[in-house]
mmCIF file of C-alpha atoms in Angstrom:
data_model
loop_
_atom_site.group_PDB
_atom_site.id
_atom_site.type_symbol
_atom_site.label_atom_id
_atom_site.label_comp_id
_atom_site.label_asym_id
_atom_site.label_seq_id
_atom_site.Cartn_x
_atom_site.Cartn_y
_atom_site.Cartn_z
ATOM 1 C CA UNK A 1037 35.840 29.496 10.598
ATOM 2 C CA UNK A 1038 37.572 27.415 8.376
ATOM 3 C CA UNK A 1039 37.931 24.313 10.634
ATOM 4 C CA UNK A 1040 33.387 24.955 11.530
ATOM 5 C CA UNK A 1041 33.198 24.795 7.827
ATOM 6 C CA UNK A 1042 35.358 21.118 7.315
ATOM 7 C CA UNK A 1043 33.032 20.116 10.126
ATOM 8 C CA UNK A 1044 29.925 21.176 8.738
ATOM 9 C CA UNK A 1045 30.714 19.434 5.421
ATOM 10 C CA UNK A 1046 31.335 16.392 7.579
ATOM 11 C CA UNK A 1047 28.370 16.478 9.266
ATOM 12 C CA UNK A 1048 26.339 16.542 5.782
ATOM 13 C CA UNK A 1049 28.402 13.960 4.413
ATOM 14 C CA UNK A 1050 27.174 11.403 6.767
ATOM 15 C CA UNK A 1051 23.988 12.363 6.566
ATOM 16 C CA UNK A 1052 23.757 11.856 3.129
ATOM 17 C CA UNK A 1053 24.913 8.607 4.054
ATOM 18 C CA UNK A 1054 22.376 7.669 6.916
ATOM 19 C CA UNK A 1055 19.758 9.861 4.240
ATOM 20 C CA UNK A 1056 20.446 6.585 1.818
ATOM 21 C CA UNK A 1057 19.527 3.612 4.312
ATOM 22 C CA UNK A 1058 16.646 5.782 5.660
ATOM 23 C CA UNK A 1059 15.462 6.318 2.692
ATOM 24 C CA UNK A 1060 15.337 2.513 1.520
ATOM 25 C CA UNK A 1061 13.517 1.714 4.962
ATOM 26 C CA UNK A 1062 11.115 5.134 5.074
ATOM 27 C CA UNK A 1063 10.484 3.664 1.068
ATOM 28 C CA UNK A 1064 9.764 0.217 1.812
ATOM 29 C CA UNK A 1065 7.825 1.469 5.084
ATOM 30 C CA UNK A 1066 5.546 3.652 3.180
ATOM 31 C CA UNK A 1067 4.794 1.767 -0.247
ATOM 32 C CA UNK A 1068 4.322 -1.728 1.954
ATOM 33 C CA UNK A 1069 3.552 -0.531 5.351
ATOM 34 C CA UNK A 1070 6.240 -3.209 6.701
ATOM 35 C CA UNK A 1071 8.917 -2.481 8.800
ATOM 36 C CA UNK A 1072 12.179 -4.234 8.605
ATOM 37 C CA UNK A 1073 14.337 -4.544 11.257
ATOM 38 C CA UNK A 1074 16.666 -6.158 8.982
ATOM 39 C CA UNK A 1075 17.417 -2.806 7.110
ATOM 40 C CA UNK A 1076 20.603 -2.622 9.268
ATOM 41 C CA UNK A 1077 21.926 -5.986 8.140
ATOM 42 C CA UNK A 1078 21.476 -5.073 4.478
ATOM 43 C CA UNK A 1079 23.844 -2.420 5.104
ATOM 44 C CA UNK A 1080 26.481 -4.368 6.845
ATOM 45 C CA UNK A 1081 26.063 -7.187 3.844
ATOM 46 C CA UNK A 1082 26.810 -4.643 1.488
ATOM 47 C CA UNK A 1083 30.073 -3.411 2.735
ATOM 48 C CA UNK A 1084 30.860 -7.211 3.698
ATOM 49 C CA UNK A 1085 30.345 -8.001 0.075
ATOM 50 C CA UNK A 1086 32.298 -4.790 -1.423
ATOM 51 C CA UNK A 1087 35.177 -6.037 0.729
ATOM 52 C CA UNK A 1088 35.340 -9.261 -0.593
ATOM 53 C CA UNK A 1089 35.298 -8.572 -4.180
ATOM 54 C CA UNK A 1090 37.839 -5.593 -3.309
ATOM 55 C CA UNK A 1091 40.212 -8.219 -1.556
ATOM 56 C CA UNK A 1092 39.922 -10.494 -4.988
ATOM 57 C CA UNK A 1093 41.641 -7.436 -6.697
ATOM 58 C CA UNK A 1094 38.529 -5.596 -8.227
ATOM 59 C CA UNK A 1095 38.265 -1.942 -8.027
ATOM 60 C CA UNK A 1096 35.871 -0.377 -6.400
ATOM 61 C CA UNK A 1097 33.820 0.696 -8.379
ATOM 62 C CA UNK A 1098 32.894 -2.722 -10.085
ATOM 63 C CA UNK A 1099 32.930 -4.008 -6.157
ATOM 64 C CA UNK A 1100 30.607 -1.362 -5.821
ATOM 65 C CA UNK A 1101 28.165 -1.960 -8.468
ATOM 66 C CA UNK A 1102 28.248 -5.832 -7.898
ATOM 67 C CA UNK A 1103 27.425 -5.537 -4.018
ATOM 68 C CA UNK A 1104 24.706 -3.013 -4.553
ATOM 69 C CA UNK A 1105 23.435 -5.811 -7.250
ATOM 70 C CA UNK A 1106 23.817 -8.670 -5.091
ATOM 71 C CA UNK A 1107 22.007 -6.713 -1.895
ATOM 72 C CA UNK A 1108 19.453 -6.076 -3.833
ATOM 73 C CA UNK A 1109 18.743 -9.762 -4.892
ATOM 74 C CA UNK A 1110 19.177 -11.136 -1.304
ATOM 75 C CA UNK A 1111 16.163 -8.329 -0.553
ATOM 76 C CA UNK A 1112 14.343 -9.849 -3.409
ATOM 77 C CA UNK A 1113 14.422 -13.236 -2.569
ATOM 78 C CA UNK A 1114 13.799 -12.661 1.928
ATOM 79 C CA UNK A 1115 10.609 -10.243 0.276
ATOM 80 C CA UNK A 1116 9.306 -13.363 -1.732
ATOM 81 C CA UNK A 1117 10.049 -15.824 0.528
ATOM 82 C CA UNK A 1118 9.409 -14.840 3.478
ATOM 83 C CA UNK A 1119 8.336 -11.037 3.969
ATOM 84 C CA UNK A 1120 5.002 -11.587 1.572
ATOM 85 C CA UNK A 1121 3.800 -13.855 3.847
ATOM 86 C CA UNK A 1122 3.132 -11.141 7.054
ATOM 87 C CA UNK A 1123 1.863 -8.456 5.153
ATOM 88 C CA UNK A 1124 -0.555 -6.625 7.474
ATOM 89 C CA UNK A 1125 0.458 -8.325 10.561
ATOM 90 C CA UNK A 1126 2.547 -5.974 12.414
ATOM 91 C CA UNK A 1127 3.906 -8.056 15.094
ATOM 92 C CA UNK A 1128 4.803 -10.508 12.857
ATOM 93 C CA UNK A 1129 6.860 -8.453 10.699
ATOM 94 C CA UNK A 1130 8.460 -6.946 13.652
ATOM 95 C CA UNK A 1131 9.586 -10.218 14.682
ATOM 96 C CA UNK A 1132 10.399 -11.866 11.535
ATOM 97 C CA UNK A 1133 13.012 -9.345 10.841
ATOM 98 C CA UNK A 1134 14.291 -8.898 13.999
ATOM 99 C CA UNK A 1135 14.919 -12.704 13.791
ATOM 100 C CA UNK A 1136 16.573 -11.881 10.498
ATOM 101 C CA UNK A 1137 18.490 -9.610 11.414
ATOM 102 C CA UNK A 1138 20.460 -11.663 13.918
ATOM 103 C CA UNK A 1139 20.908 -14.149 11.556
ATOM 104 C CA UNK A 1140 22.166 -12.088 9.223
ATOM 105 C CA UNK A 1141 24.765 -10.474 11.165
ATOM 106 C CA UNK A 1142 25.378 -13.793 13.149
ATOM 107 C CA UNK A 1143 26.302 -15.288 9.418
ATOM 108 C CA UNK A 1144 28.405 -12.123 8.642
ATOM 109 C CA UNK A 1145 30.359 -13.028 11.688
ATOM 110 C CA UNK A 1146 30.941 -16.181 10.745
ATOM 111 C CA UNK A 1147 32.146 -15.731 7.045
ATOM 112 C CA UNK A 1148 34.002 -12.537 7.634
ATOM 113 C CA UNK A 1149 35.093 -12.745 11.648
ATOM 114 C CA UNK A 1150 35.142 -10.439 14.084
ATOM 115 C CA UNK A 1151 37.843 -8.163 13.782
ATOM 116 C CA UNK A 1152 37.251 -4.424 11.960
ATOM 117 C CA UNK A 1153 37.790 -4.098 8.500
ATOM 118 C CA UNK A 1154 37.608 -1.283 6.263
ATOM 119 C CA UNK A 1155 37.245 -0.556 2.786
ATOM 120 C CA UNK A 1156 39.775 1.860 0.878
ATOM 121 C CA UNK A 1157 39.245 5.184 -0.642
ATOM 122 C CA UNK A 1158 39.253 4.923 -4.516
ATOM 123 C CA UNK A 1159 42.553 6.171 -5.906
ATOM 124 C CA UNK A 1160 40.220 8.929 -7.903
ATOM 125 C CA UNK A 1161 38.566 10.051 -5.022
ATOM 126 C CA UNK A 1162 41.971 9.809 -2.347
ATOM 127 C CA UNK A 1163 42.732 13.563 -2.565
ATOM 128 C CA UNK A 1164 42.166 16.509 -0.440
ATOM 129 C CA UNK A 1165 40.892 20.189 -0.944
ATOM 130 C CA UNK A 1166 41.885 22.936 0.953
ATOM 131 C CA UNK A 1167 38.798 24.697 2.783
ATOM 132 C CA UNK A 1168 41.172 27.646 5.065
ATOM 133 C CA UNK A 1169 43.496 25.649 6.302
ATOM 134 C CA UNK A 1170 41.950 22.772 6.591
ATOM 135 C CA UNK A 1171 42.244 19.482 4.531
ATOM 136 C CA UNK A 1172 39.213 17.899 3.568
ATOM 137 C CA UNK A 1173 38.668 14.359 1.747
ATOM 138 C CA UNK A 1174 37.154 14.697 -1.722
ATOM 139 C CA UNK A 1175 35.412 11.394 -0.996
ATOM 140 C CA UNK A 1176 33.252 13.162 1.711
ATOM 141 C CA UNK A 1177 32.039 15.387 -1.004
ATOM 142 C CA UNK A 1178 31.634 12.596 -3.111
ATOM 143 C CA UNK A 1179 29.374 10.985 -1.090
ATOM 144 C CA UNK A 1180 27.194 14.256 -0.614
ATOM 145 C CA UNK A 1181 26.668 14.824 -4.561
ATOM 146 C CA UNK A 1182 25.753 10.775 -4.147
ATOM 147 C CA UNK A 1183 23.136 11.828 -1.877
ATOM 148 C CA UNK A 1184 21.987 14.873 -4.024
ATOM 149 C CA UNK A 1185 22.069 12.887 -6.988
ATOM 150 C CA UNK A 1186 20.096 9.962 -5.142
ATOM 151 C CA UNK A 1187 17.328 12.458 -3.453
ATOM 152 C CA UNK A 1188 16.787 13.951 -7.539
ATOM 153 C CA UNK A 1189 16.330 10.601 -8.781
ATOM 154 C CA UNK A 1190 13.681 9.634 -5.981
ATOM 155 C CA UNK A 1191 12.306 13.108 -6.949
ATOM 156 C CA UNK A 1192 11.781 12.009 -10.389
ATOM 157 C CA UNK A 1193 10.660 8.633 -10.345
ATOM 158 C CA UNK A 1194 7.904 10.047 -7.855
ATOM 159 C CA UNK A 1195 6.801 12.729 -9.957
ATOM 160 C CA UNK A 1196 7.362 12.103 -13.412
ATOM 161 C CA UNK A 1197 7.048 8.117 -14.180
ATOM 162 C CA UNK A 1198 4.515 5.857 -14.051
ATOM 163 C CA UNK A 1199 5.980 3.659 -11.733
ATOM 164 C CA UNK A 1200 5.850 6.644 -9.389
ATOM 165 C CA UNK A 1201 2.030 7.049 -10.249
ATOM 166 C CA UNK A 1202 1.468 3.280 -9.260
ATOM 167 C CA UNK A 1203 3.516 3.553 -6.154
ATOM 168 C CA UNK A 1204 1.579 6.993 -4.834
ATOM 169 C CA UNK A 1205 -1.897 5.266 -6.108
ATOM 170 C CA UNK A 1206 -0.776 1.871 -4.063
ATOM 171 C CA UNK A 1207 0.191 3.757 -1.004
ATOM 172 C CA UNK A 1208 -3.338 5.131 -1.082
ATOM 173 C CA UNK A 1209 -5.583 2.634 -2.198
ATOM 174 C CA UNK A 1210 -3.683 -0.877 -2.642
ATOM 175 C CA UNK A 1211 -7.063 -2.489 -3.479
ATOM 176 C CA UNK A 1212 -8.227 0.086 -6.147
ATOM 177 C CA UNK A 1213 -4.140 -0.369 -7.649
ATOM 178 C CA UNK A 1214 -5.221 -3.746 -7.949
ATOM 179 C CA UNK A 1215 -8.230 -3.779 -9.716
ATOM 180 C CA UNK A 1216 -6.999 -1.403 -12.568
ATOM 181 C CA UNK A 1217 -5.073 -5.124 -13.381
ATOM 182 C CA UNK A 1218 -1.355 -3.557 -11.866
ATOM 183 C CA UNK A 1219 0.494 -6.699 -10.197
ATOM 184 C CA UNK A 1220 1.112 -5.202 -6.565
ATOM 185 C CA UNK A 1221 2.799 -7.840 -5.741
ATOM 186 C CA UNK A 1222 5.925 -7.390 -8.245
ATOM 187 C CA UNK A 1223 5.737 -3.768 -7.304
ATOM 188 C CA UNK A 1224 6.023 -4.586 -3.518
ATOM 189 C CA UNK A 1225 9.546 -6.723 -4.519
ATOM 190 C CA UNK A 1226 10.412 -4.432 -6.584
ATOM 191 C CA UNK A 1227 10.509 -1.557 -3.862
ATOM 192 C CA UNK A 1228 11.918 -4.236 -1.469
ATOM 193 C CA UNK A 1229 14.543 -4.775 -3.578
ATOM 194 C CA UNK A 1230 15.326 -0.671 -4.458
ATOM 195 C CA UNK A 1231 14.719 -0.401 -0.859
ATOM 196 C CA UNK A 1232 17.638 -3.160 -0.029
ATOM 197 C CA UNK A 1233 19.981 -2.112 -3.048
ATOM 198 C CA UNK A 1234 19.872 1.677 -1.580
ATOM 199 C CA UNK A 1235 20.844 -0.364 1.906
ATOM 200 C CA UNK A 1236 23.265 -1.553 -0.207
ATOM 201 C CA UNK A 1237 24.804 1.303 -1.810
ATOM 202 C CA UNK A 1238 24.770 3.125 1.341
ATOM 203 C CA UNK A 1239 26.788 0.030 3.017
ATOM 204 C CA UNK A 1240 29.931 -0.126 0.583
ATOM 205 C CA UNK A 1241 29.795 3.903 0.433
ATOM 206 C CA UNK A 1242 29.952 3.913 4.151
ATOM 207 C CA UNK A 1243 32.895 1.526 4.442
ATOM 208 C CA UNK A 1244 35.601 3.893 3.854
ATOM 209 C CA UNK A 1245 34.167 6.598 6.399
ATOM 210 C CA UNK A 1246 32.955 4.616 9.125
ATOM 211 C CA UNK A 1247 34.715 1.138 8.807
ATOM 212 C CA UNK A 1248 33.340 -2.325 9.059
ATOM 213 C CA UNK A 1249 32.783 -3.955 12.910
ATOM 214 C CA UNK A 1250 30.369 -5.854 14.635
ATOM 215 C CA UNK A 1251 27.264 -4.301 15.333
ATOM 216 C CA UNK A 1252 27.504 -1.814 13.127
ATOM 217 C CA UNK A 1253 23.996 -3.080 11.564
ATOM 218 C CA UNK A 1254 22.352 -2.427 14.722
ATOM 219 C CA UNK A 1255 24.307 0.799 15.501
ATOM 220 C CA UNK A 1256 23.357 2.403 11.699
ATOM 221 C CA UNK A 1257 19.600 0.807 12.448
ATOM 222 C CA UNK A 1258 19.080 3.301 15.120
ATOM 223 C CA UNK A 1259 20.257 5.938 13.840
ATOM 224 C CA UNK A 1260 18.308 5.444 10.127
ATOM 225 C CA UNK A 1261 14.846 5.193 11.944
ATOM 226 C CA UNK A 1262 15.426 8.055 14.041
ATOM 227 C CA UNK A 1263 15.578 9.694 10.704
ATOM 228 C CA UNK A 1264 12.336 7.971 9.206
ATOM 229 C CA UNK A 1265 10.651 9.037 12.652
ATOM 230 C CA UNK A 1266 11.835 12.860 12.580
ATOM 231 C CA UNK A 1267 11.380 12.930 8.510
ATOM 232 C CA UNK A 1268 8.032 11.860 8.811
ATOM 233 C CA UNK A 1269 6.965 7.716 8.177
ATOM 234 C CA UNK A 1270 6.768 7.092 4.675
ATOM 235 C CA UNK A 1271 8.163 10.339 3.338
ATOM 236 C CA UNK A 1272 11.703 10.656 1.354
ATOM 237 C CA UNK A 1273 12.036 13.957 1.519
ATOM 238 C CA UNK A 1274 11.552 14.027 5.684
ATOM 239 C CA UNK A 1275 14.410 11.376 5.260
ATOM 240 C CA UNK A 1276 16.663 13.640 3.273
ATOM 241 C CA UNK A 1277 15.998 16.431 5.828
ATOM 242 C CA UNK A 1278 15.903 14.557 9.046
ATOM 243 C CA UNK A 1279 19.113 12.673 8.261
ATOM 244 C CA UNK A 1280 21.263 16.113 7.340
ATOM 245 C CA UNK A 1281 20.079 17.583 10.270
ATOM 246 C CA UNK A 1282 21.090 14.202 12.393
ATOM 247 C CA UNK A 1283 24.302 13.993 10.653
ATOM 248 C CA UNK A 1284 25.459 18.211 11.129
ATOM 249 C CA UNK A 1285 24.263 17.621 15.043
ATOM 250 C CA UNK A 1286 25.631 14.194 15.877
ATOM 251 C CA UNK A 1287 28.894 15.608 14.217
ATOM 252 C CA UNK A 1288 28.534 18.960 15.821
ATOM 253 C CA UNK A 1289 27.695 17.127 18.883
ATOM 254 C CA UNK A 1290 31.108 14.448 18.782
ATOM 255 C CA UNK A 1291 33.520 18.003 18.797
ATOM 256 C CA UNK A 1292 32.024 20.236 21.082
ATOM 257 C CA UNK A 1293 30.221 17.909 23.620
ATOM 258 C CA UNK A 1294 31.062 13.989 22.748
ATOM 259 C CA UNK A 1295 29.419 12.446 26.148
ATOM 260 C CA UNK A 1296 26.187 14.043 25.034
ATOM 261 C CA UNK A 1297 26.192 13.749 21.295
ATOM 262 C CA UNK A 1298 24.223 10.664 20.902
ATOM 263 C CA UNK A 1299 21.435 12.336 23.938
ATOM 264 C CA UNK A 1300 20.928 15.657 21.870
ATOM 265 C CA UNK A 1301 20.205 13.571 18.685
ATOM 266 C CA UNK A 1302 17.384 12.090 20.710
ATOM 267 C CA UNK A 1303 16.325 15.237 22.243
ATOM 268 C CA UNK A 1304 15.647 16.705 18.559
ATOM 269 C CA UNK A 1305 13.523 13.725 17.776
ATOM 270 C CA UNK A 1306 11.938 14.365 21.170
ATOM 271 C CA UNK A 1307 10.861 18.342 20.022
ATOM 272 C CA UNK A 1308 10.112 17.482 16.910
ATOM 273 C CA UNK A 1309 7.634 14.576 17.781
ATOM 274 C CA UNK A 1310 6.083 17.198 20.213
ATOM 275 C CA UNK A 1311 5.371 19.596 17.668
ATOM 276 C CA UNK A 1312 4.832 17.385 14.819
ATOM 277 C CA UNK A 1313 3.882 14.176 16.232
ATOM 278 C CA UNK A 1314 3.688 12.640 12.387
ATOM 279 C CA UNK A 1315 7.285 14.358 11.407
ATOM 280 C CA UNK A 1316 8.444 16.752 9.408
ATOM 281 C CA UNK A 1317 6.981 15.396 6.153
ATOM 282 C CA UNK A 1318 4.735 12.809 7.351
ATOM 283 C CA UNK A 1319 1.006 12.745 6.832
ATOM 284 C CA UNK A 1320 -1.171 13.244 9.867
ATOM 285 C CA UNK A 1321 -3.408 10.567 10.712
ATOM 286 C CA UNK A 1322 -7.752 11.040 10.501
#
């Protein structure tokens, strides 16, 4: 029992990390109706970046803070530079950051190389506790009250500020937002940028359980907008659901069946697209 438990813990801790990229791309999806295929790359940068500082002898929690900074600037400056100009135009976004993407990861190649890396456990969080008889990592558990503590914060800036106001009022009517004299335009980068900082976050958080490799932008891509689609476009909470239920299953899935694990991930977005075509938390469609 013991052993199902360590497991199950497991399972939620990496969906609270694959809950923190979906929920930057399911943010930036909803608010700005743009889809970035570059979400992926964000995620890689920010472990990239951790590792760096880490390697010029900063902990990591100030590499931490710095690379979730610096992510979110690089998402500032691709939103005003270049994602403001295909707003509305959905094949053009889709192949802008597509294009991006491979950039991106082709430039992480070339500053950082090809070989896997991976970024160490913080000396505070290097221990163990004993579930049974099995040992398992206080950073896993770390990253789940990360999670928790991410999903209350979304909770509250949606619900109780007035930036959440804006943002609900914008997703509904952008051109009445307007007209009450609210720059949209600094809230769109300003949600680009959250939405890339949480890409961020989620990257250097990441690099300790999952390592650092090549295509690991496109790999954690995948996996975030299966999320998004089972959590419902648009929707946080779907995100927070979709991506603990991804994470217990694909873990699940790796022990007891590991040829099929990645096929009965798909399967459950396959059911739940049946039954709720617009996900779990997603709006349906007039």
């Amino acid at each position: 029992m013991s052993a199902i438990s360590a497991q199950l813990l497991t399972g939620v801790a990496y969906g609270m990390l694959y809950f923190m990229i979906a929920a930057g791309l399911t943010i930036i999806l909803g608010v700005m109706n743009v889809v970035n295929l570059a979400h992926g790359t964000l995620f890689m940068l920010g472990a990239y970046i951790a590792f760096t500082f880490i390697n010029e002898e900063l902990n990591f929690w100030i590499a931490l803070f710095l690379a979730v900074f610096l992510t979110a600037i690089f998402g500032l400056f691709l939103e005003k530079w270049l994602i403001k100009h295909v707003y509305g135009k959905e094949l053009e976004q889709v192949l802008l950051t597509f294009g991006l993407s491979f950039i991106i990861a082709d430039a992480v190649e070339w500053i950082w190389g090809t070989e896997m890396h991976t970024l160490p456990v913080p000396d505070l969080l290097s221990g163990s506790l004993s579930i049974g008889d099995t040992a398992f990592p206080v950073y896993r558990l770390f990253v789940v009250f990360i999670g928790c503590l991410l999903a209350l914060l979304l909770w509250y800036l949606e619900t109780k500020t007035r930036i959440g106001a804006i943002i609900r009022a914008g997703v509904d009517d952008r051109a009445m937002v307007s007209a009450l004299g609210i720059n949209v335009g600094l809230v769109f980068t300003g949600v680009f940028a959250f939405g890339a900082a949480l890409a961020g976050l989620s990257g250097v958080l990441g690099g300790p359980l999952i390592g650092m490799y090549t295509g690991m932008d496109s790999e954690i891509l995948v996996t975030s907008l299966i999320v998004v689609v089972i959590g419902g476009l648009g929707s946080w909470k779907g995100s927070f659901i979709g991506a603990i239920a991804i994470g217990v299953i694909e873990t699940l899935g790796k022990v007891w069946f590991p040829s099929l694990s990645m096929l009965t991930v798909f399967l459950i977005m396959m059911i739940v697209l049946i039954i709720r075509p617009q996900g779990l938390f997603g709006r349906e469609v007039a």
